[in-house]
PDB file of C-alpha atoms in Angstrom:
ATOM      1  CA  MET H   1      36.279  28.086  -7.314  1.00 55.00           C
ATOM      2  CA  ARG H   2      34.183  27.241  -4.717  1.00 59.00           C
ATOM      3  CA  ARG H   3      32.620  24.084  -4.485  1.00 60.00           C
ATOM      4  CA  SER H   4      29.106  23.319  -3.307  1.00 60.00           C
ATOM      5  CA  ARG H   5      28.627  20.466  -0.820  1.00 60.00           C
ATOM      6  CA  SER H   6      26.672  17.005  -1.624  1.00 58.00           C
ATOM      7  CA  VAL H   7      23.188  15.654  -0.836  1.00 52.00           C
ATOM      8  CA  ALA H   8      25.387  13.179   1.839  1.00 53.00           C
ATOM      9  CA  GLU H   9      27.300  15.820   2.744  1.00 59.00           C
ATOM     10  CA  ASN H  10      24.242  18.589   4.062  1.00 54.00           C
ATOM     11  CA  PHE H  11      22.041  15.923   5.352  1.00 55.00           C
ATOM     12  CA  GLY H  12      25.233  13.248   6.601  1.00 58.00           C
ATOM     13  CA  ARG H  13      26.301  10.186   4.786  1.00 58.00           C
ATOM     14  CA  PHE H  14      24.108   8.003   7.086  1.00 61.00           C
ATOM     15  CA  GLY H  15      20.991   8.551   8.802  1.00 63.00           C
ATOM     16  CA  ALA H  16      20.140   7.229  12.321  1.00 67.00           C
ATOM     17  CA  ALA H  17      20.783   4.353  13.536  1.00 66.00           C
ATOM     18  CA  VAL H  18      18.476   1.783  13.810  1.00 58.00           C
ATOM     19  CA  GLU H  19      18.317  -1.404  15.595  1.00 59.00           C
ATOM     20  CA  VAL H  20      17.714  -4.389  12.752  1.00 47.00           C
ATOM     21  CA  ARG H  21      15.910  -7.756  13.861  1.00 49.00           C
ATOM     22  CA  PRO H  22      17.103 -10.786  11.686  1.00 47.00           C
ATOM     23  CA  ARG H  23      14.352 -12.470  10.258  1.00 50.00           C
ATOM     24  CA  LEU H  24      16.003 -16.008  10.920  1.00 46.00           C
ATOM     25  CA  GLY H  25      15.544 -18.777   8.208  1.00 62.00           C
ATOM     26  CA  GLN H  26      14.254 -16.230   5.741  1.00 75.00           C
ATOM     27  CA  GLY H  27      17.081 -16.747   3.463  1.00 84.00           C
ATOM     28  CA  LEU H  28      16.950 -20.580   2.939  1.00 92.00           C
ATOM     29  CA  PHE H  29      12.892 -19.996   2.593  1.00 94.00           C
ATOM     30  CA  SER H  30      13.580 -17.807   0.005  1.00 96.00           C
ATOM     31  CA  LEU H  31      16.002 -20.942  -1.762  1.00 96.00           C
ATOM     32  CA  ALA H  32      13.552 -23.523  -0.961  1.00 97.00           C
ATOM     33  CA  VAL H  33      10.596 -21.407  -2.295  1.00 98.00           C
ATOM     34  CA  ARG H  34      12.948 -20.046  -5.577  1.00 98.00           C
ATOM     35  CA  ASP H  35      13.240 -24.557  -6.207  1.00 98.00           C
ATOM     36  CA  ALA H  36      10.362 -26.107  -5.615  1.00 98.00           C
ATOM     37  CA  TYR H  37       9.215 -23.551  -8.147  1.00 99.00           C
ATOM     38  CA  GLY H  38      11.621 -24.248 -10.704  1.00 98.00           C
ATOM     39  CA  GLY H  39      13.043 -20.548 -10.475  1.00 98.00           C
ATOM     40  CA  ALA H  40      10.220 -19.187 -12.187  1.00 99.00           C
ATOM     41  CA  CYS H  41       7.057 -17.445 -10.821  1.00 99.00           C
ATOM     42  CA  ALA H  42       4.001 -19.255  -9.987  1.00 99.00           C
ATOM     43  CA  VAL H  43       1.992 -16.061 -11.913  1.00 99.00           C
ATOM     44  CA  THR H  44       4.021 -14.645 -15.400  1.00 98.00           C
ATOM     45  CA  ARG H  45       6.297 -17.987 -15.528  1.00 98.00           C
ATOM     46  CA  GLU H  46       9.283 -15.367 -15.015  1.00 98.00           C
ATOM     47  CA  HIS H  47      12.595 -16.949 -14.771  1.00 97.00           C
ATOM     48  CA  SER H  48      14.935 -13.712 -14.860  1.00 98.00           C
ATOM     49  CA  LEU H  49      16.320 -14.682 -10.745  1.00 96.00           C
ATOM     50  CA  PRO H  50      16.733 -10.749  -9.720  1.00 97.00           C
ATOM     51  CA  VAL H  51      13.128 -10.267 -10.072  1.00 98.00           C
ATOM     52  CA  LEU H  52      11.934 -12.976  -8.017  1.00 98.00           C
ATOM     53  CA  GLU H  53      10.997 -13.295  -4.844  1.00 98.00           C
ATOM     54  CA  ALA H  54       9.528 -15.414  -2.700  1.00 98.00           C
ATOM     55  CA  ALA H  55       6.263 -13.957  -1.066  1.00 98.00           C
ATOM     56  CA  HIS H  56       5.316 -15.664   2.487  1.00 97.00           C
ATOM     57  CA  ILE H  57       1.259 -15.587   1.908  1.00 98.00           C
ATOM     58  CA  LEU H  58       0.600 -15.640   5.485  1.00 97.00           C
ATOM     59  CA  PRO H  59       2.702 -13.004   6.949  1.00 94.00           C
ATOM     60  CA  TYR H  60       5.986 -13.858   9.111  1.00 88.00           C
ATOM     61  CA  SER H  61       5.079 -10.083  10.981  1.00 88.00           C
ATOM     62  CA  ALA H  62       1.754 -12.450  11.310  1.00 90.00           C
ATOM     63  CA  GLY H  63       2.442 -15.835  12.633  1.00 90.00           C
ATOM     64  CA  GLY H  64       3.828 -16.824   9.672  1.00 90.00           C
ATOM     65  CA  GLU H  65       5.935 -19.987   9.158  1.00 92.00           C
ATOM     66  CA  HIS H  66       9.164 -19.678   6.685  1.00 93.00           C
ATOM     67  CA  ARG H  67       7.717 -23.155   5.263  1.00 96.00           C
ATOM     68  CA  VAL H  68       7.669 -23.709   1.709  1.00 98.00           C
ATOM     69  CA  ASP H  69       4.243 -24.473   1.901  1.00 98.00           C
ATOM     70  CA  ASN H  70       3.184 -20.759   3.012  1.00 98.00           C
ATOM     71  CA  GLY H  71       5.027 -19.066  -0.351  1.00 98.00           C
ATOM     72  CA  LEU H  72       4.856 -18.076  -3.138  1.00 99.00           C
ATOM     73  CA  LEU H  73       7.193 -17.989  -5.906  1.00 99.00           C
ATOM     74  CA  LEU H  74       6.340 -14.193  -7.663  1.00 99.00           C
ATOM     75  CA  ARG H  75       8.262 -11.614 -10.107  1.00 99.00           C
ATOM     76  CA  SER H  76       8.605  -7.861  -7.467  1.00 98.00           C
ATOM     77  CA  ASP H  77       6.118  -6.281  -8.794  1.00 98.00           C
ATOM     78  CA  LEU H  78       3.458  -8.358  -8.259  1.00 98.00           C
ATOM     79  CA  HIS H  79       5.156  -9.350  -4.605  1.00 98.00           C
ATOM     80  CA  ARG H  80       3.931  -5.338  -3.064  1.00 98.00           C
ATOM     81  CA  LEU H  81       0.738  -5.699  -4.809  1.00 98.00           C
ATOM     82  CA  TYR H  82      -0.205  -9.015  -2.714  1.00 98.00           C
ATOM     83  CA  ASP H  83       1.227  -8.259   0.085  1.00 98.00           C
ATOM     84  CA  ARG H  84      -0.604  -4.261   0.500  1.00 97.00           C
ATOM     85  CA  GLY H  85      -2.844  -7.150  -0.861  1.00 98.00           C
ATOM     86  CA  TYR H  86      -4.007  -5.649  -4.119  1.00 98.00           C
ATOM     87  CA  VAL H  87      -3.706  -9.188  -6.181  1.00 98.00           C
ATOM     88  CA  THR H  88      -4.372 -12.301  -4.420  1.00 99.00           C
ATOM     89  CA  VAL H  89      -4.681 -16.412  -4.794  1.00 99.00           C
ATOM     90  CA  THR H  90      -7.647 -18.502  -4.577  1.00 99.00           C
ATOM     91  CA  PRO H  91      -7.569 -21.659  -2.946  1.00 98.00           C
ATOM     92  CA  ASP H  92      -8.086 -23.323  -6.548  1.00 98.00           C
ATOM     93  CA  TYR H  93      -5.255 -21.234  -7.296  1.00 99.00           C
ATOM     94  CA  VAL H  94      -6.206 -18.827  -9.212  1.00 99.00           C
ATOM     95  CA  PHE H  95      -4.868 -15.754  -9.319  1.00 99.00           C
ATOM     96  CA  LEU H  96      -7.083 -12.188  -8.906  1.00 98.00           C
ATOM     97  CA  VAL H  97      -6.347  -8.491  -9.104  1.00 97.00           C
ATOM     98  CA  GLY H  98      -8.940  -5.968  -7.228  1.00 96.00           C
ATOM     99  CA  GLU H  99     -10.668  -3.619  -8.952  1.00 94.00           C
ATOM    100  CA  ARG H 100      -9.486  -1.794  -6.234  1.00 94.00           C
ATOM    101  CA  LEU H 101      -5.986  -1.599  -7.987  1.00 94.00           C
ATOM    102  CA  ARG H 102      -8.205  -0.094 -10.731  1.00 91.00           C
ATOM    103  CA  ASP H 103     -10.098   2.680  -8.306  1.00 91.00           C
ATOM    104  CA  ASP H 104      -6.604   3.255  -6.381  1.00 92.00           C
ATOM    105  CA  PHE H 105      -4.282   4.561  -9.297  1.00 90.00           C
ATOM    106  CA  ARG H 106      -6.155   5.355 -12.170  1.00 87.00           C
ATOM    107  CA  ASN H 107      -4.415   2.156 -14.238  1.00 85.00           C
ATOM    108  CA  GLY H 108      -3.278  -1.713 -13.165  1.00 87.00           C
ATOM    109  CA  ARG H 109      -4.203  -2.813 -17.143  1.00 88.00           C
ATOM    110  CA  SER H 110      -0.904  -5.108 -17.329  1.00 92.00           C
ATOM    111  CA  TYR H 111      -1.926  -6.357 -14.304  1.00 96.00           C
ATOM    112  CA  TYR H 112      -5.640  -7.001 -14.857  1.00 95.00           C
ATOM    113  CA  GLY H 113      -4.492  -9.335 -18.046  1.00 95.00           C
ATOM    114  CA  LEU H 114      -3.152 -12.026 -15.061  1.00 97.00           C
ATOM    115  CA  HIS H 115      -6.974 -11.931 -13.350  1.00 97.00           C
ATOM    116  CA  GLY H 116      -8.161 -15.481 -13.687  1.00 98.00           C
ATOM    117  CA  SER H 117      -4.840 -17.282 -14.161  1.00 98.00           C
ATOM    118  CA  LYS H 118      -4.013 -20.814 -13.347  1.00 99.00           C
ATOM    119  CA  ILE H 119      -0.864 -20.450 -10.907  1.00 99.00           C
ATOM    120  CA  ALA H 120       1.927 -22.815 -11.326  1.00 99.00           C
ATOM    121  CA  VAL H 121       3.062 -24.952  -7.969  1.00 99.00           C
ATOM    122  CA  PRO H 122       5.360 -27.235  -6.869  1.00 98.00           C
ATOM    123  CA  GLU H 123       4.888 -30.366  -8.273  1.00 97.00           C
ATOM    124  CA  CYS H 124       5.427 -31.586  -4.818  1.00 97.00           C
ATOM    125  CA  PRO H 125       2.101 -31.902  -3.091  1.00 98.00           C
ATOM    126  CA  GLN H 126       3.320 -31.580   0.261  1.00 97.00           C
ATOM    127  CA  TRP H 127       5.220 -28.042  -0.643  1.00 98.00           C
ATOM    128  CA  ARG H 128       1.396 -26.305  -3.363  1.00 98.00           C
ATOM    129  CA  PRO H 129       0.364 -23.386  -1.375  1.00 99.00           C
ATOM    130  CA  ASN H 130      -1.716 -24.091   1.957  1.00 98.00           C
ATOM    131  CA  ARG H 131      -5.308 -23.590   1.036  1.00 98.00           C
ATOM    132  CA  GLU H 132      -5.673 -22.374   4.416  1.00 98.00           C
ATOM    133  CA  PHE H 133      -3.297 -20.060   4.363  1.00 98.00           C
ATOM    134  CA  LEU H 134      -4.819 -18.957   1.553  1.00 99.00           C
ATOM    135  CA  ASP H 135      -7.960 -18.720   1.884  1.00 98.00           C
ATOM    136  CA  TRP H 136      -6.861 -16.372   4.997  1.00 98.00           C
ATOM    137  CA  HIS H 137      -4.725 -13.712   2.668  1.00 98.00           C
ATOM    138  CA  ARG H 138      -7.897 -13.529   0.901  1.00 98.00           C
ATOM    139  CA  GLU H 139      -9.905 -12.880   3.326  1.00 98.00           C
ATOM    140  CA  THR H 140      -7.980 -10.713   5.991  1.00 97.00           C
ATOM    141  CA  VAL H 141      -5.353  -8.829   3.654  1.00 98.00           C
ATOM    142  CA  PHE H 142      -7.371  -8.488  -0.047  1.00 98.00           C
ATOM    143  CA  ARG H 143      -8.886  -5.476  -0.903  1.00 94.00           C
ATOM    144  CA  GLY H 144     -11.123  -6.530  -3.872  1.00 88.00           C
TER     145      GLY H 144
END
């Protein structure tokens, strides 16, 4: 009996080697943001830790620092939409969902119910999202 080859055998078990540059402090940033938000998504109040992620408001790649006031604790799907500019948070802590989500994907109904809602912010004022960073995201990243 002839054994068929697996996909891994056909293409190799591992891809080409790539250089990975660690983002020093990322783990501590994630823990600090999670603690500041009480382990709940700022938008939905979801508490299931496996789906919660610390999002940078001003991205690390754009010079953003690992500071709690540069972070939002978001559900993973909201984090991706935030990073791609389909959603944003105003300097007054209002969550906005852009029309481009509907236009680009002909969908997004589950997110439009969140539009206009106030996000939860950390109790400690110095940990609350930096309003200048939020404004930067809205002006630079948000697709509207």
